[in-house]
Amino acid sequence: MNRMRRVSWAIVTVLIFAVAAGAQEQKAAAPDLTLLFEKKDVMIPMRDGVRLHTEIYVSKDQKEALPIFIERSPYGISDEKKGHSQILLRYQHMWADGYVFAFQDIRGRYGSEGTFAMNRPVHDPADAKGVDESTDTYDTIEWLIKNVPNNNGRAGIAGISYGGFLAAMAMVNPHPALKAVSEQACMGDAWMGDDFFHNGAFRLSYGFEYSALMESSKENFSFAFDTFDLFDWYLRMGLLSNANEKYFHGKIPTWNNFVQHPSYDEFWRQHAIASALKEAKVPNLNVAGWWDQEDFYGPTATYANLEKSDSKHMNYLVVGPWNHGGWAHGAKNSLGDIPFGSDTAIYYREKVEAPWFAYWLHDKGALPLREALLFQTGSDTWTNFDAWPPKEAQKKNLYFGESGKLSFEAPKSEAASAADSYISDPAHPMPYRHRPVDMTYPPDHPGSWYTWLVQNQRFVNERTDVLSWQTEDLQEDVTLAGQVTAKLFASTTGTDSDWVVKLIDVYPQKVEKEWKLSGFELMIADEIFRGRYRKSYEKPQAIVAGEITPYTIDLHTADHVFKKGHRIMVQVQSTWFPLYDRNPQKFVPNIFEAKEADYQTATQKIYRSAKYPSSVEISVVPDAEDRTRVRIRDRQLPW
């Protein structure tokens, strides 16, 4: 692995969870934790004899029995320079309520023994000594409850991203003392819609860099790129098979799994949270960010899955205007160029997260939400719902029309062949964000990975391999609350194809108070779909060249107001590089084994006739005057 270099990241959580920018928002100096907490390092034994490194923090002025609050991490819990875990500062808003904090390196990472496995699946129940993240959490809680003096017999757990996966797995067979969980931005299903694949399309740059980060050593590594603009680097890398041939040499297990399991087989099903977690047996606060560049699918899918059997009302949801983990640090009164008019992350931490755990672990106060609390972008207000998506939402279709027009009126053209077209060339793919494309997790600067979902999409307007349709200026607000689904009728001259669909809020050409937002094109919902999986995620099939084929693409949910004077836009394209690998556009059994000759240009057509009415279906609700809206600056919740 001579292409790798070790990176000493004292605050790796900051880098992983995109809070470097948030740290700049925190103007107050960090307190001296050695004056506030007693720290104890322990190695907690698991049922198979492996010991996990854990740091326990007890307040020096503890006067009563306190609950134990846990976070487990693969990124390293210790800050060697400061002598304490940086994670402790993440929960500063909860110190006043009183907790014993316990932070743990998961097995095979940093100070813990054992072997690391990416998103370790639940063990075979027939194996009495079998282990997984659920059993490790159970054994950890068991040890803490028995060995930490003056605890009240209750435990809670939270985590973001991989930590969110770990928190969710704690609910599979929960310890009796586990009374509250908050999975946040969890890696719910790494093939279906989270870190590594989306609907079969491989997330190239993230999959390459993250697997190297996690599996080159017990500690975090960063790949030594020789080019700053990784758009060029990945294009030069060429075939996916070159990753192993030139760089990994078969030593990165997760990359090998990508190659061996390109489709949604039993391997990926076993690694998904939904395969093991069927019911919320412990109160769970699912947390997501509308512009989460890594794991928006996981928390919303976990909420939806648990909601099916939530007769005891233990399943809750919060979604805010954040990137990945953006709620954990800083104020977050903006993201990129988009202002929110208030400190959304402070509001969440002080008015939602802290009261949530205080209610379940201290019997303090009241629940801070009824069911689903969501920040409505566009109006910059918090909205609450008794169910999400809301049952009262009505489906409306935004139809693609002639001359780039988008309308709620269905097309009337009787010419079934009415379509717009573009040429997709894998040799000249569309960048997914402004160039230069830097590393996912640069060790020396925040990077633009964290905010690319709110970048102005005008940068693609001069490309010829993208189609756009937009409404006229809206004469009244359009309130989107719920599911967004693209329904395409498309053809390709190839035998495989990717389809990228983006729902965009186009700002007026002149925005007086925020001049930089004039004409801004803000993505509200987006997704990619690999055409070979249109009939089955398990068994890919070639597309019939030239045949008009329907595609239904889940763009997930949104809570957004397209304001009067704005426009609604839809864009369709076939490449999004290097976030996603290039589809050869010729069907091959396994794209990870494709050859140079397999990559070909293709003419793509999107149809817009009465017979083939391509559209994006949105969920619209009336102006919510009768629904409780909470302006964040008031810092009050109405229930």
PDB file of N, CA and C in Angstrom, residues 413-454:
ATOM      1  N   SER A 413     -49.922  16.432 -26.902  1.00  0.00           N
ATOM      2  CA  SER A 413     -49.415  16.015 -28.201  1.00  0.00           C
ATOM      3  C   SER A 413     -49.775  14.559 -28.487  1.00  0.00           C
ATOM      4  N   GLU A 414     -50.372  14.341 -29.632  1.00  0.00           N
ATOM      5  CA  GLU A 414     -50.728  12.977 -30.054  1.00  0.00           C
ATOM      6  C   GLU A 414     -49.546  12.271 -30.704  1.00  0.00           C
ATOM      7  N   ALA A 415     -48.496  13.029 -30.980  1.00  0.00           N
ATOM      8  CA  ALA A 415     -47.310  12.428 -31.590  1.00  0.00           C
ATOM      9  C   ALA A 415     -46.526  11.695 -30.509  1.00  0.00           C
ATOM     10  N   ALA A 416     -46.653  10.376 -30.503  1.00  0.00           N
ATOM     11  CA  ALA A 416     -46.023   9.583 -29.441  1.00  0.00           C
ATOM     12  C   ALA A 416     -44.519   9.771 -29.423  1.00  0.00           C
ATOM     13  N   SER A 417     -43.937  10.173 -30.538  1.00  0.00           N
ATOM     14  CA  SER A 417     -42.486  10.301 -30.628  1.00  0.00           C
ATOM     15  C   SER A 417     -41.973  11.642 -30.116  1.00  0.00           C
ATOM     16  N   ALA A 418     -42.865  12.527 -29.654  1.00  0.00           N
ATOM     17  CA  ALA A 418     -42.413  13.831 -29.160  1.00  0.00           C
ATOM     18  C   ALA A 418     -41.426  13.631 -28.017  1.00  0.00           C
ATOM     19  N   ALA A 419     -40.222  14.171 -28.160  1.00  0.00           N
ATOM     20  CA  ALA A 419     -39.167  13.914 -27.173  1.00  0.00           C
ATOM     21  C   ALA A 419     -38.093  14.975 -27.280  1.00  0.00           C
ATOM     22  N   ASP A 420     -37.285  15.046 -26.246  1.00  0.00           N
ATOM     23  CA  ASP A 420     -36.059  15.827 -26.257  1.00  0.00           C
ATOM     24  C   ASP A 420     -34.897  14.854 -26.108  1.00  0.00           C
ATOM     25  N   SER A 421     -33.737  15.213 -26.665  1.00  0.00           N
ATOM     26  CA  SER A 421     -32.638  14.251 -26.670  1.00  0.00           C
ATOM     27  C   SER A 421     -31.310  14.922 -26.358  1.00  0.00           C
ATOM     28  N   TYR A 422     -30.349  14.105 -25.984  1.00  0.00           N
ATOM     29  CA  TYR A 422     -28.977  14.545 -25.774  1.00  0.00           C
ATOM     30  C   TYR A 422     -28.062  13.352 -25.994  1.00  0.00           C
ATOM     31  N   ILE A 423     -26.787  13.635 -26.206  1.00  0.00           N
ATOM     32  CA  ILE A 423     -25.799  12.574 -26.379  1.00  0.00           C
ATOM     33  C   ILE A 423     -24.995  12.451 -25.095  1.00  0.00           C
ATOM     34  N   SER A 424     -24.962  11.246 -24.547  1.00  0.00           N
ATOM     35  CA  SER A 424     -24.197  10.958 -23.333  1.00  0.00           C
ATOM     36  C   SER A 424     -22.911  10.250 -23.719  1.00  0.00           C
ATOM     37  N   ASP A 425     -21.782  10.830 -23.296  1.00  0.00           N
ATOM     38  CA  ASP A 425     -20.471  10.293 -23.651  1.00  0.00           C
ATOM     39  C   ASP A 425     -19.693   9.980 -22.378  1.00  0.00           C
ATOM     40  N   PRO A 426     -19.439   8.704 -22.084  1.00  0.00           N
ATOM     41  CA  PRO A 426     -18.686   8.361 -20.864  1.00  0.00           C
ATOM     42  C   PRO A 426     -17.284   8.959 -20.832  1.00  0.00           C
ATOM     43  N   ALA A 427     -16.741   9.308 -21.982  1.00  0.00           N
ATOM     44  CA  ALA A 427     -15.408   9.906 -22.016  1.00  0.00           C
ATOM     45  C   ALA A 427     -15.430  11.368 -21.588  1.00  0.00           C
ATOM     46  N   HIS A 428     -16.608  11.983 -21.564  1.00  0.00           N
ATOM     47  CA  HIS A 428     -16.759  13.387 -21.174  1.00  0.00           C
ATOM     48  C   HIS A 428     -17.948  13.520 -20.215  1.00  0.00           C
ATOM     49  N   PRO A 429     -17.834  12.942 -19.040  1.00  0.00           N
ATOM     50  CA  PRO A 429     -18.975  12.917 -18.123  1.00  0.00           C
ATOM     51  C   PRO A 429     -19.250  14.278 -17.494  1.00  0.00           C
ATOM     52  N   MET A 430     -20.471  14.429 -16.978  1.00  0.00           N
ATOM     53  CA  MET A 430     -20.899  15.650 -16.299  1.00  0.00           C
ATOM     54  C   MET A 430     -20.324  15.692 -14.882  1.00  0.00           C
ATOM     55  N   PRO A 431     -19.640  16.770 -14.485  1.00  0.00           N
ATOM     56  CA  PRO A 431     -19.210  16.878 -13.083  1.00  0.00           C
ATOM     57  C   PRO A 431     -20.420  16.960 -12.158  1.00  0.00           C
ATOM     58  N   TYR A 432     -20.310  16.356 -10.990  1.00  0.00           N
ATOM     59  CA  TYR A 432     -21.439  16.416 -10.065  1.00  0.00           C
ATOM     60  C   TYR A 432     -21.415  17.678  -9.220  1.00  0.00           C
ATOM     61  N   ARG A 433     -20.269  18.363  -9.202  1.00  0.00           N
ATOM     62  CA  ARG A 433     -20.179  19.646  -8.510  1.00  0.00           C
ATOM     63  C   ARG A 433     -19.141  20.517  -9.206  1.00  0.00           C
ATOM     64  N   HIS A 434     -19.043  21.759  -8.755  1.00  0.00           N
ATOM     65  CA  HIS A 434     -18.092  22.675  -9.353  1.00  0.00           C
ATOM     66  C   HIS A 434     -16.684  22.110  -9.293  1.00  0.00           C
ATOM     67  N   ARG A 435     -15.953  22.266 -10.369  1.00  0.00           N
ATOM     68  CA  ARG A 435     -14.553  21.867 -10.362  1.00  0.00           C
ATOM     69  C   ARG A 435     -13.688  23.023  -9.858  1.00  0.00           C
ATOM     70  N   PRO A 436     -12.530  22.717  -9.234  1.00  0.00           N
ATOM     71  CA  PRO A 436     -11.950  21.390  -9.063  1.00  0.00           C
ATOM     72  C   PRO A 436     -12.669  20.573  -7.991  1.00  0.00           C
ATOM     73  N   VAL A 437     -12.710  19.271  -8.188  1.00  0.00           N
ATOM     74  CA  VAL A 437     -13.298  18.343  -7.224  1.00  0.00           C
ATOM     75  C   VAL A 437     -12.187  17.851  -6.310  1.00  0.00           C
ATOM     76  N   ASP A 438     -12.194  18.314  -5.069  1.00  0.00           N
ATOM     77  CA  ASP A 438     -11.137  17.914  -4.151  1.00  0.00           C
ATOM     78  C   ASP A 438     -11.510  16.628  -3.427  1.00  0.00           C
ATOM     79  N   MET A 439     -10.654  16.198  -2.499  1.00  0.00           N
ATOM     80  CA  MET A 439     -10.865  14.961  -1.762  1.00  0.00           C
ATOM     81  C   MET A 439     -12.168  15.009  -0.974  1.00  0.00           C
ATOM     82  N   THR A 440     -12.701  13.837  -0.688  1.00  0.00           N
ATOM     83  CA  THR A 440     -13.895  13.768   0.139  1.00  0.00           C
ATOM     84  C   THR A 440     -13.614  14.296   1.539  1.00  0.00           C
ATOM     85  N   TYR A 441     -12.531  13.820   2.152  1.00  0.00           N
ATOM     86  CA  TYR A 441     -12.172  14.257   3.504  1.00  0.00           C
ATOM     87  C   TYR A 441     -10.736  14.789   3.521  1.00  0.00           C
ATOM     88  N   PRO A 442     -10.512  15.995   3.033  1.00  0.00           N
ATOM     89  CA  PRO A 442      -9.148  16.544   3.072  1.00  0.00           C
ATOM     90  C   PRO A 442      -8.683  16.704   4.521  1.00  0.00           C
ATOM     91  N   PRO A 443      -7.458  16.305   4.843  1.00  0.00           N
ATOM     92  CA  PRO A 443      -6.992  16.405   6.221  1.00  0.00           C
ATOM     93  C   PRO A 443      -6.617  17.819   6.641  1.00  0.00           C
ATOM     94  N   ASP A 444      -6.512  18.757   5.670  1.00  0.00           N
ATOM     95  CA  ASP A 444      -6.009  20.075   6.015  1.00  0.00           C
ATOM     96  C   ASP A 444      -6.962  21.226   5.694  1.00  0.00           C
ATOM     97  N   HIS A 445      -8.157  20.935   5.191  1.00  0.00           N
ATOM     98  CA  HIS A 445      -9.136  21.994   4.946  1.00  0.00           C
ATOM     99  C   HIS A 445     -10.513  21.358   4.836  1.00  0.00           C
ATOM    100  N   PRO A 446     -11.597  22.149   5.027  1.00  0.00           N
ATOM    101  CA  PRO A 446     -12.939  21.562   5.055  1.00  0.00           C
ATOM    102  C   PRO A 446     -13.354  20.916   3.745  1.00  0.00           C
ATOM    103  N   GLY A 447     -12.962  21.469   2.594  1.00  0.00           N
ATOM    104  CA  GLY A 447     -13.359  20.897   1.319  1.00  0.00           C
ATOM    105  C   GLY A 447     -14.782  21.250   0.945  1.00  0.00           C
ATOM    106  N   SER A 448     -15.112  21.074  -0.324  1.00  0.00           N
ATOM    107  CA  SER A 448     -16.449  21.438  -0.814  1.00  0.00           C
ATOM    108  C   SER A 448     -17.397  20.248  -0.890  1.00  0.00           C
ATOM    109  N   TRP A 449     -16.915  19.061  -0.492  1.00  0.00           N
ATOM    110  CA  TRP A 449     -17.793  17.884  -0.448  1.00  0.00           C
ATOM    111  C   TRP A 449     -19.006  18.143   0.423  1.00  0.00           C
ATOM    112  N   TYR A 450     -18.808  18.893   1.504  1.00  0.00           N
ATOM    113  CA  TYR A 450     -19.835  19.044   2.517  1.00  0.00           C
ATOM    114  C   TYR A 450     -21.034  19.875   2.046  1.00  0.00           C
ATOM    115  N   THR A 451     -20.847  20.692   1.031  1.00  0.00           N
ATOM    116  CA  THR A 451     -21.930  21.598   0.607  1.00  0.00           C
ATOM    117  C   THR A 451     -22.275  21.478  -0.873  1.00  0.00           C
ATOM    118  N   TRP A 452     -21.853  20.422  -1.535  1.00  0.00           N
ATOM    119  CA  TRP A 452     -22.086  20.373  -2.978  1.00  0.00           C
ATOM    120  C   TRP A 452     -23.566  20.272  -3.336  1.00  0.00           C
ATOM    121  N   LEU A 453     -24.384  19.727  -2.446  1.00  0.00           N
ATOM    122  CA  LEU A 453     -25.811  19.598  -2.755  1.00  0.00           C
ATOM    123  C   LEU A 453     -26.529  20.944  -2.789  1.00  0.00           C
ATOM    124  N   VAL A 454     -25.926  21.989  -2.218  1.00  0.00           N
ATOM    125  CA  VAL A 454     -26.543  23.318  -2.297  1.00  0.00           C
ATOM    126  C   VAL A 454     -25.775  24.226  -3.252  1.00  0.00           C
TER     127      VAL A 454
END
